[in-house]
mmCIF file of C-alpha atoms in Angstrom:
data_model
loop_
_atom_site.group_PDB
_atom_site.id
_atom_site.type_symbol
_atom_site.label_atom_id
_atom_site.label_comp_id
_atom_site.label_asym_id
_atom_site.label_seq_id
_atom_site.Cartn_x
_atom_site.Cartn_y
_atom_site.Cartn_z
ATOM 1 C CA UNK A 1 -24.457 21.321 -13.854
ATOM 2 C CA UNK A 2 -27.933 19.972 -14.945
ATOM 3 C CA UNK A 3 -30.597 21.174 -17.418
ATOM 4 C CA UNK A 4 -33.913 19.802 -16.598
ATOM 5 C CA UNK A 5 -36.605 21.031 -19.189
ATOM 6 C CA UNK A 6 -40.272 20.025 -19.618
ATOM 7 C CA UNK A 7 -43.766 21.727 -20.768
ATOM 8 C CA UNK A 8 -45.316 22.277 -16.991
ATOM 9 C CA UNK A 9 -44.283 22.963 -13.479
ATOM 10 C CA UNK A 10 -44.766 19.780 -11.504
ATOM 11 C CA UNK A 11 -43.139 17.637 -14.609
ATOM 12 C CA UNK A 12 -40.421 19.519 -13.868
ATOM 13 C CA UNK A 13 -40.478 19.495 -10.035
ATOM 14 C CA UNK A 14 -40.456 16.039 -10.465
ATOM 15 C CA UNK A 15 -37.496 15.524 -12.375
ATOM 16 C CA UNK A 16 -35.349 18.298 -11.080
ATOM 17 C CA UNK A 17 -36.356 16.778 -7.332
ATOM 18 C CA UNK A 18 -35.528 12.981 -8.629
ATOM 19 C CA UNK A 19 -32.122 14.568 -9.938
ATOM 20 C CA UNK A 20 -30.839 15.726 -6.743
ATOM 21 C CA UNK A 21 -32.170 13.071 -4.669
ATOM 22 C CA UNK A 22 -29.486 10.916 -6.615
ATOM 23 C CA UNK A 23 -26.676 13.237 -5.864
ATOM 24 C CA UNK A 24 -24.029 12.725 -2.743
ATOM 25 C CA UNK A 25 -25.563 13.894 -0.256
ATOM 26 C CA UNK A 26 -28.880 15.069 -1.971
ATOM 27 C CA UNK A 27 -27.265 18.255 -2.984
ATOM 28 C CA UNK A 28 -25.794 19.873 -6.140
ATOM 29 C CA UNK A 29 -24.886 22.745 -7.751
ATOM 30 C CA UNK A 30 -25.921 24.698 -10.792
ATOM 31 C CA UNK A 31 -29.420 22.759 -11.788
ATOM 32 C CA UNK A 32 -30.913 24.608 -14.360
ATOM 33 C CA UNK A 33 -34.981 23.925 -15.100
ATOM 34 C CA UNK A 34 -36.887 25.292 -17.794
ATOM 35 C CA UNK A 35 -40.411 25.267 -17.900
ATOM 36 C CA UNK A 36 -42.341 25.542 -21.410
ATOM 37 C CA UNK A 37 -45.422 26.917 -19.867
ATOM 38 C CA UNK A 38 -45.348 27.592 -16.615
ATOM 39 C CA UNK A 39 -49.327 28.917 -15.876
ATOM 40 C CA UNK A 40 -50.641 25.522 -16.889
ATOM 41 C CA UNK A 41 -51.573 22.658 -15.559
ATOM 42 C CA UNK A 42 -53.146 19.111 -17.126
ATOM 43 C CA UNK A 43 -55.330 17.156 -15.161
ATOM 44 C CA UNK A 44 -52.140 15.010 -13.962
ATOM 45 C CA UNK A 45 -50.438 18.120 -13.021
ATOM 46 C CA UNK A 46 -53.052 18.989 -10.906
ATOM 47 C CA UNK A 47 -52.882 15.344 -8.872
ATOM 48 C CA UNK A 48 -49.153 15.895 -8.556
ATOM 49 C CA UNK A 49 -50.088 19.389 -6.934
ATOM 50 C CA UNK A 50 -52.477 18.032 -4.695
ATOM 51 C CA UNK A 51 -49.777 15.279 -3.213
ATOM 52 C CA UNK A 52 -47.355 17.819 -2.745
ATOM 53 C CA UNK A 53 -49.826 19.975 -0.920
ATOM 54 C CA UNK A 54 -51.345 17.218 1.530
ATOM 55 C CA UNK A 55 -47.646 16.338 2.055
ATOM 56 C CA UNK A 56 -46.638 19.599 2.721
ATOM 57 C CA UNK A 57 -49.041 20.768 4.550
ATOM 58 C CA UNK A 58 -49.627 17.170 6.649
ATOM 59 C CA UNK A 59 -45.691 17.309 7.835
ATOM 60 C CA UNK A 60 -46.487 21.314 9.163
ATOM 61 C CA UNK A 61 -44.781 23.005 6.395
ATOM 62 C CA UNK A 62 -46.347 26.018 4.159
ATOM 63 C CA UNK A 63 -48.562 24.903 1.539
ATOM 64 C CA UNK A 64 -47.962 24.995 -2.410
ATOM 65 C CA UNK A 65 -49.992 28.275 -3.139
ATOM 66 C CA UNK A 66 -48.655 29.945 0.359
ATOM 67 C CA UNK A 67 -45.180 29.460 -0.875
ATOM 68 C CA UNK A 68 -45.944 30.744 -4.094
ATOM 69 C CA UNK A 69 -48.649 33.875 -2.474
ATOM 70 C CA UNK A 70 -44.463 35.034 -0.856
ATOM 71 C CA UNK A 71 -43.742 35.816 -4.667
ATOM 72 C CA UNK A 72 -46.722 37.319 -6.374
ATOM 73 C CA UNK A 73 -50.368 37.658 -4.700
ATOM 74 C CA UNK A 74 -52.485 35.968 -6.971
ATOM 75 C CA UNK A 75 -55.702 36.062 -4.840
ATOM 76 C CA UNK A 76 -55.369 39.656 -4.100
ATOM 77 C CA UNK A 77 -54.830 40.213 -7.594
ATOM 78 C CA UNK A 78 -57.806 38.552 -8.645
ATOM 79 C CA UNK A 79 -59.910 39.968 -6.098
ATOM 80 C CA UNK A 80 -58.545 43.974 -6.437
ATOM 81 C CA UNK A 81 -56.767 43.818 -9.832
ATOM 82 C CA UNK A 82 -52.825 45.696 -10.728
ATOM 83 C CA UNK A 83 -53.711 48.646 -8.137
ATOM 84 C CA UNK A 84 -54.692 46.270 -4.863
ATOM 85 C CA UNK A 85 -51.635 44.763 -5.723
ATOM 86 C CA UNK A 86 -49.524 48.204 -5.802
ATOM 87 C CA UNK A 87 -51.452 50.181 -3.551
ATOM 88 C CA UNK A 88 -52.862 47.808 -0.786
ATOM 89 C CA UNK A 89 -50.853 44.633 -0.351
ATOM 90 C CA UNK A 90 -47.645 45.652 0.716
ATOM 91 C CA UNK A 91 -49.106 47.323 3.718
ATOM 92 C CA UNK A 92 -51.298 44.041 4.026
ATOM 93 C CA UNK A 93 -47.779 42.020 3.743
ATOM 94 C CA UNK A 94 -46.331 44.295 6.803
ATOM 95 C CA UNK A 95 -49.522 43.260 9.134
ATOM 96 C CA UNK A 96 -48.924 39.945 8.597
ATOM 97 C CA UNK A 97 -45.061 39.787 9.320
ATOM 98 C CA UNK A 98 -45.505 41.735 12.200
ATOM 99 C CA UNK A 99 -48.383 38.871 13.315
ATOM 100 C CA UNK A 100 -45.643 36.306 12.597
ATOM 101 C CA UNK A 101 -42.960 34.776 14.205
ATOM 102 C CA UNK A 102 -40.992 34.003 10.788
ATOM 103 C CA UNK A 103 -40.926 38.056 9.836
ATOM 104 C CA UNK A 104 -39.695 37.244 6.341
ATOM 105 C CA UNK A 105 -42.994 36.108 5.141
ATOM 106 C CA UNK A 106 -43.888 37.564 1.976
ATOM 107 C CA UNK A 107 -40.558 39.584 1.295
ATOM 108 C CA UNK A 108 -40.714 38.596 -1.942
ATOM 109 C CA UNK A 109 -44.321 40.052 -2.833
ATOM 110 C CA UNK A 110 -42.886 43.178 -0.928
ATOM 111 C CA UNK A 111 -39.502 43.874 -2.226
ATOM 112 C CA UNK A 112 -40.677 43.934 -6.118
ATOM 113 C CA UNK A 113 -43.721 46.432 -4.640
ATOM 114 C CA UNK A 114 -41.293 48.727 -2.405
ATOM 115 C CA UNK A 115 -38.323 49.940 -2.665
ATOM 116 C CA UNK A 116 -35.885 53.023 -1.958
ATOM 117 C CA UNK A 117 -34.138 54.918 -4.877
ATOM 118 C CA UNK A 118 -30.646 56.274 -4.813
ATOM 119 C CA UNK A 119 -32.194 59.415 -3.159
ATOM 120 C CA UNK A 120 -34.094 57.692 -0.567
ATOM 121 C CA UNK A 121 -37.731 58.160 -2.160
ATOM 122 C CA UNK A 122 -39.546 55.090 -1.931
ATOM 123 C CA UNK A 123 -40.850 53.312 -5.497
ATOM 124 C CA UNK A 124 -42.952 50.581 -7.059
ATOM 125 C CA UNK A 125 -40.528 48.266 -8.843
ATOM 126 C CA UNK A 126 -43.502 46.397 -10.134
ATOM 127 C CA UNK A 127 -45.752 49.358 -11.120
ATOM 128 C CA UNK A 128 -42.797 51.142 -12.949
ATOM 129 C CA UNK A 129 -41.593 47.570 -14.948
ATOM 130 C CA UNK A 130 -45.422 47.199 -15.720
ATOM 131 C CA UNK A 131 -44.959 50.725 -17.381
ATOM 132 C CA UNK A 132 -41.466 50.233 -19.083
ATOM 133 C CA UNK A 133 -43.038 47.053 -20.576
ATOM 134 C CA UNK A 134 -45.924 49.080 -22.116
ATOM 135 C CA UNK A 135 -43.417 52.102 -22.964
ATOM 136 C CA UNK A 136 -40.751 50.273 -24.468
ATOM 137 C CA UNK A 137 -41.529 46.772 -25.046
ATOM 138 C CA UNK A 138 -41.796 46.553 -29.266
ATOM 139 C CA UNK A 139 -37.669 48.400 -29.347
ATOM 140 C CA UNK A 140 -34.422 46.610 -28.740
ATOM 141 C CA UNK A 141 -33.560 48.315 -25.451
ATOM 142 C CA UNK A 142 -31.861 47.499 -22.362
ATOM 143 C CA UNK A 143 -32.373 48.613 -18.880
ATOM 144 C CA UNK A 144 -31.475 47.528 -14.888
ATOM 145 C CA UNK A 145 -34.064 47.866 -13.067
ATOM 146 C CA UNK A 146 -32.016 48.125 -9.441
ATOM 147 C CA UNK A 147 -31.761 51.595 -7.944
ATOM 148 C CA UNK A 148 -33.846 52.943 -11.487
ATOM 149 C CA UNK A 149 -30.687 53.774 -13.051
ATOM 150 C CA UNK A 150 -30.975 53.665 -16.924
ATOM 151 C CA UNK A 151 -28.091 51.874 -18.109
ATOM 152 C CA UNK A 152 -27.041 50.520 -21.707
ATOM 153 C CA UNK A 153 -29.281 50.936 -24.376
ATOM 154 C CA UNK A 154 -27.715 48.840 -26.744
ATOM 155 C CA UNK A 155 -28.654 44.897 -25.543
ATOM 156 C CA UNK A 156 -32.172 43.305 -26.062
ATOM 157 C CA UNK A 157 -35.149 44.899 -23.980
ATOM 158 C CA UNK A 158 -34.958 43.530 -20.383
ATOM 159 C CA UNK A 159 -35.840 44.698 -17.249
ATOM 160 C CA UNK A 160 -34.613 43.723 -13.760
ATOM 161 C CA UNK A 161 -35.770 43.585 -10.413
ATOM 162 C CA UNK A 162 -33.082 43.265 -7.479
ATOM 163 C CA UNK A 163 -34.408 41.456 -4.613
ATOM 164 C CA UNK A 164 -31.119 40.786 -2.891
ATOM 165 C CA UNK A 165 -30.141 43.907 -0.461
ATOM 166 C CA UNK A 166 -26.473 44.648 0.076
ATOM 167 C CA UNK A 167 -28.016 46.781 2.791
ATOM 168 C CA UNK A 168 -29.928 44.785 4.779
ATOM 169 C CA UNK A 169 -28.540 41.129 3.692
ATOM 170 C CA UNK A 170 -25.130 40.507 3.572
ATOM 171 C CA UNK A 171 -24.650 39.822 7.218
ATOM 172 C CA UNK A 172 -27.311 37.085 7.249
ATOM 173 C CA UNK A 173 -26.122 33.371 6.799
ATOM 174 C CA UNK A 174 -29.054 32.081 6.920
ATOM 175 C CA UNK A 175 -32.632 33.289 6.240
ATOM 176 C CA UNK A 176 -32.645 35.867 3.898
ATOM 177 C CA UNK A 177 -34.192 35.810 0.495
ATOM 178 C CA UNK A 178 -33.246 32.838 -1.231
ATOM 179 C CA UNK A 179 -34.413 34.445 -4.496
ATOM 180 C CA UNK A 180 -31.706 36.506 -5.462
ATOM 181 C CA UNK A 181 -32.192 38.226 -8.934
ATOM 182 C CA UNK A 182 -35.108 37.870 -11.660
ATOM 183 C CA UNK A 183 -34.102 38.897 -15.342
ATOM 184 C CA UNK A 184 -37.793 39.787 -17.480
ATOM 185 C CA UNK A 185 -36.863 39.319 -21.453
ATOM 186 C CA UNK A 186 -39.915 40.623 -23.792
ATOM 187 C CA UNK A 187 -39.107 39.086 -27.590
ATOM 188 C CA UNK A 188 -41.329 38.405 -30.134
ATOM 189 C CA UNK A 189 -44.629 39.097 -28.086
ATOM 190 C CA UNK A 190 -43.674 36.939 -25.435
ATOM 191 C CA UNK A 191 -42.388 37.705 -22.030
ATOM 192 C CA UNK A 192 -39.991 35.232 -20.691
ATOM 193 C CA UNK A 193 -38.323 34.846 -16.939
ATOM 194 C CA UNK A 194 -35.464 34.140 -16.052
ATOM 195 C CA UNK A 195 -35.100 33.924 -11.670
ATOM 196 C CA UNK A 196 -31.476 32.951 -10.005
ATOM 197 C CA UNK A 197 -31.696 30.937 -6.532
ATOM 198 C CA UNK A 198 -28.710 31.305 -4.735
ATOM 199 C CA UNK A 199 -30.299 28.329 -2.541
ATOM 200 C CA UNK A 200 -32.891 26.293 -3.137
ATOM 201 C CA UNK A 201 -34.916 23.645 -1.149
ATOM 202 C CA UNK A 202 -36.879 21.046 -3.509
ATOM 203 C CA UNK A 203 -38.734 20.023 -1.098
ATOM 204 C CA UNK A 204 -40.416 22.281 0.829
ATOM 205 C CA UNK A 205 -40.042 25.672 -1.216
ATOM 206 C CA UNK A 206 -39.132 24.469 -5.055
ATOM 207 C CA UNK A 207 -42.998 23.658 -6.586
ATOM 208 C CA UNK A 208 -44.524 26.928 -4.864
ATOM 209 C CA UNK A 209 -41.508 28.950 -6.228
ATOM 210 C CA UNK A 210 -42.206 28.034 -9.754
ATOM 211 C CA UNK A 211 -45.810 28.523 -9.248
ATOM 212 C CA UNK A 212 -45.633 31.795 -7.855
ATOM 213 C CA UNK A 213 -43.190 33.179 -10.439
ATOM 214 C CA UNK A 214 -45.286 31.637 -13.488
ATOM 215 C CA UNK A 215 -48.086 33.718 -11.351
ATOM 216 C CA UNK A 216 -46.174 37.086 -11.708
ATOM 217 C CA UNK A 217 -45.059 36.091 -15.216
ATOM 218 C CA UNK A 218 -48.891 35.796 -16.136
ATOM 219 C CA UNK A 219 -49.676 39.204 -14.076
ATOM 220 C CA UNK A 220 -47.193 40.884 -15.966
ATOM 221 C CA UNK A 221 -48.188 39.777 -19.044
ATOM 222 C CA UNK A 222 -51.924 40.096 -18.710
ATOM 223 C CA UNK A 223 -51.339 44.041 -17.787
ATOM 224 C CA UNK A 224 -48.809 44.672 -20.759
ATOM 225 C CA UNK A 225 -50.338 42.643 -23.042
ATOM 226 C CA UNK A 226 -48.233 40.305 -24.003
ATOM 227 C CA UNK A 227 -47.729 35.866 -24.148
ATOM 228 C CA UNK A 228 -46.427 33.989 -21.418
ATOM 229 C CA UNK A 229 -43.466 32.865 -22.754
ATOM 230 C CA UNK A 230 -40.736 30.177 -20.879
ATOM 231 C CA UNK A 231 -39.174 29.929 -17.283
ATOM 232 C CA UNK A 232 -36.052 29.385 -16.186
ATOM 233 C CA UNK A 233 -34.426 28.555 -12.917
ATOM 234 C CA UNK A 234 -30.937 28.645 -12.202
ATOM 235 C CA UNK A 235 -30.865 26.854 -8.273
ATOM 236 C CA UNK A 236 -26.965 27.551 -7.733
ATOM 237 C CA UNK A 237 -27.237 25.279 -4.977
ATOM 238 C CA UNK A 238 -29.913 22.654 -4.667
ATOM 239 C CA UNK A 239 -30.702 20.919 -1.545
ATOM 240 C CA UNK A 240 -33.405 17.481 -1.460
ATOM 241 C CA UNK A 241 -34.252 18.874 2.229
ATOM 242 C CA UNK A 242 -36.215 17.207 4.898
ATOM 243 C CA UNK A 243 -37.650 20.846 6.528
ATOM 244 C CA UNK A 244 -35.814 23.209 8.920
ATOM 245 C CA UNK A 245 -38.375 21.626 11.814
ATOM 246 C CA UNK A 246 -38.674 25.488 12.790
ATOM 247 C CA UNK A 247 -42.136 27.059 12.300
ATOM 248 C CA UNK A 248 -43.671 26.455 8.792
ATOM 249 C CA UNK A 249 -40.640 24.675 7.408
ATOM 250 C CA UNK A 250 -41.912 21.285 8.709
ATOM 251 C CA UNK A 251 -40.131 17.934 9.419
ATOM 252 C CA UNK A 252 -39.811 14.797 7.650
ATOM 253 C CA UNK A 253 -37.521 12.259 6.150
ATOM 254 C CA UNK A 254 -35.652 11.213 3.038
ATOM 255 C CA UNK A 255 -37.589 8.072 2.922
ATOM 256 C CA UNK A 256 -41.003 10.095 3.412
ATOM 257 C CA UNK A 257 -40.103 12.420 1.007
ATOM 258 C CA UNK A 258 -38.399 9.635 -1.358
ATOM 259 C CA UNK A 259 -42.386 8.185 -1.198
ATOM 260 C CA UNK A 260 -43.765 11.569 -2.368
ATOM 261 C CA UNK A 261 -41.268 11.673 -5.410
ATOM 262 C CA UNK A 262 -42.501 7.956 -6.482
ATOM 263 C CA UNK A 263 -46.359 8.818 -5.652
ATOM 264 C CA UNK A 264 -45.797 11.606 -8.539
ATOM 265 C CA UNK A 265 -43.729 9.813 -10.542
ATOM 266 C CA UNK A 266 -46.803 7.167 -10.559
ATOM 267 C CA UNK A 267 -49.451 9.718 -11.871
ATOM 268 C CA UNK A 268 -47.806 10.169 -14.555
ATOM 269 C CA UNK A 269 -46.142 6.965 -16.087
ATOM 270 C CA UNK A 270 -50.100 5.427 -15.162
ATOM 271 C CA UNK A 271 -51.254 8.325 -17.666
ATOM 272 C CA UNK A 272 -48.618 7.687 -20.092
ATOM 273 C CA UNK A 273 -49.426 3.754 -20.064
ATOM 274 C CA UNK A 274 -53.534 4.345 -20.424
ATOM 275 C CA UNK A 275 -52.488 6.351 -23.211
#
């Protein structure tokens, strides 16, 4: 087990990606990363982004903000506000996957904007959190937030949004949602994340992750007005891949990726040295 914590996503990309690269194999188990502020960026940031992008992107794998666009649609958000995200993307999300070869694309963004209740009626997990938050947000409350079954009432205020499914996923060995349970805490005027990987490549899917979930932390805290307060990552299993060479995952190798890793690591430590 490793705790990797820092102020910004890609500083903590970095070191969480560094950290498994030096385990056997380029795996390991139970890395946790916590991010101070996870919707900014510093100008150094930003260059780290933009290698990881071109790198991505140059090798034929998804790039940074379509990784993170799976977990929380940012540019419809910004272009429709809260109800193009509840009303008009999932249906958006469904033309796509049926346009694509990898179907899963976007399950993310869907699965926290449809689901089925106990009695079959379909509901917006999003919408109704987004509500909860506004309802109950300043008492000590808890709630589960998986079929919409109110549960015990005597815990901190949290709400929580299932996207593994029993149902559809526990045949699959491979390719379902890697994203397997995301905890929301609201304390002191801040609303915290807490997301659970059950695997996790650092590669190809790790720096989009944590941008799109610091995306849906700052949607749900613009529309309940609250803070955006930390996020943490627990990656069960972490994997310093080289792409599944299928599709959008892309291809390369340790060495290439080993270069990437030291290209970031530069923009920094030259920042830190001019300083």
């Amino acid at each position: 087990m490793e705790l990797i914590r820092g102020n910004t996503a890609p500083t903590v990309w970095l070191a969480a990606a560094e950290h498994v690269l030096a385990q056997k194999k380029g795996v390991d188990f139970d890395v946790i990363l916590h991010i101070a502020e996870p919707t900014v960026l510093t100008n150094e940031d930003k260059l780290v982004y933009q290698a990881v992008d071109e790198f991505l992107t140059s090798h034929g794998a998804f790039s940074v903000h379509t990784v993170a666009e799976t977990i929380f649609p940012l540019d419809e958000y910004l272009r429709h506000g809260a109800e193009g995200v509840f009303k008009d993307y999932p249906g958006k999300v469904r033309t796509i996957q049926k346009g694509r070869k990898d179907g899963n694309w976007g399950s993310y963004a869907y699965r926290i904007l449809r689901q089925k209740d106990a009695d079959g009626t379909v509901f917006n997990p999003l919408k109704e959190m987004v509500q909860k938050i506004k309802n109950h947000g300043k008492y000590c409350a808890s709630f589960e937030q998986n079929p919409g079954y109110l549960i015990d009432e005597d815990e901190p205020f949290e709400d929580e949004i299932r996207i593994y499914n029993a149902a559809t996923d526990r045949k699959r060995l491979y390719g379902g949602p890697c994203l397997s349970h995301l905890s929301i805490k609201v304390h002191d005027g801040y609303l915290r994340f807490n997301a659970t990987y059950r695997s996790h490549y650092y590669v190809r899917r790790l720096l989009g992750n944590l941008v799109g979930l610091g995306r849906l932390q700052y949607f749900l805290a613009r529309e309940t007005g609250l803070k955006v307060g930390g996020l943490t990552i627990n990656s069960t299993f972490a994997r310093f891949d080289s792409g599944s060479g299928e599709g959008s995952g892309g291809r390369w190798t340790k060495d290439e990726a080993r270069a990437l890793l030291k290209t970031c690591r530069v923009i920094y430590t030259t920042t830190l040295a001019a300083a």
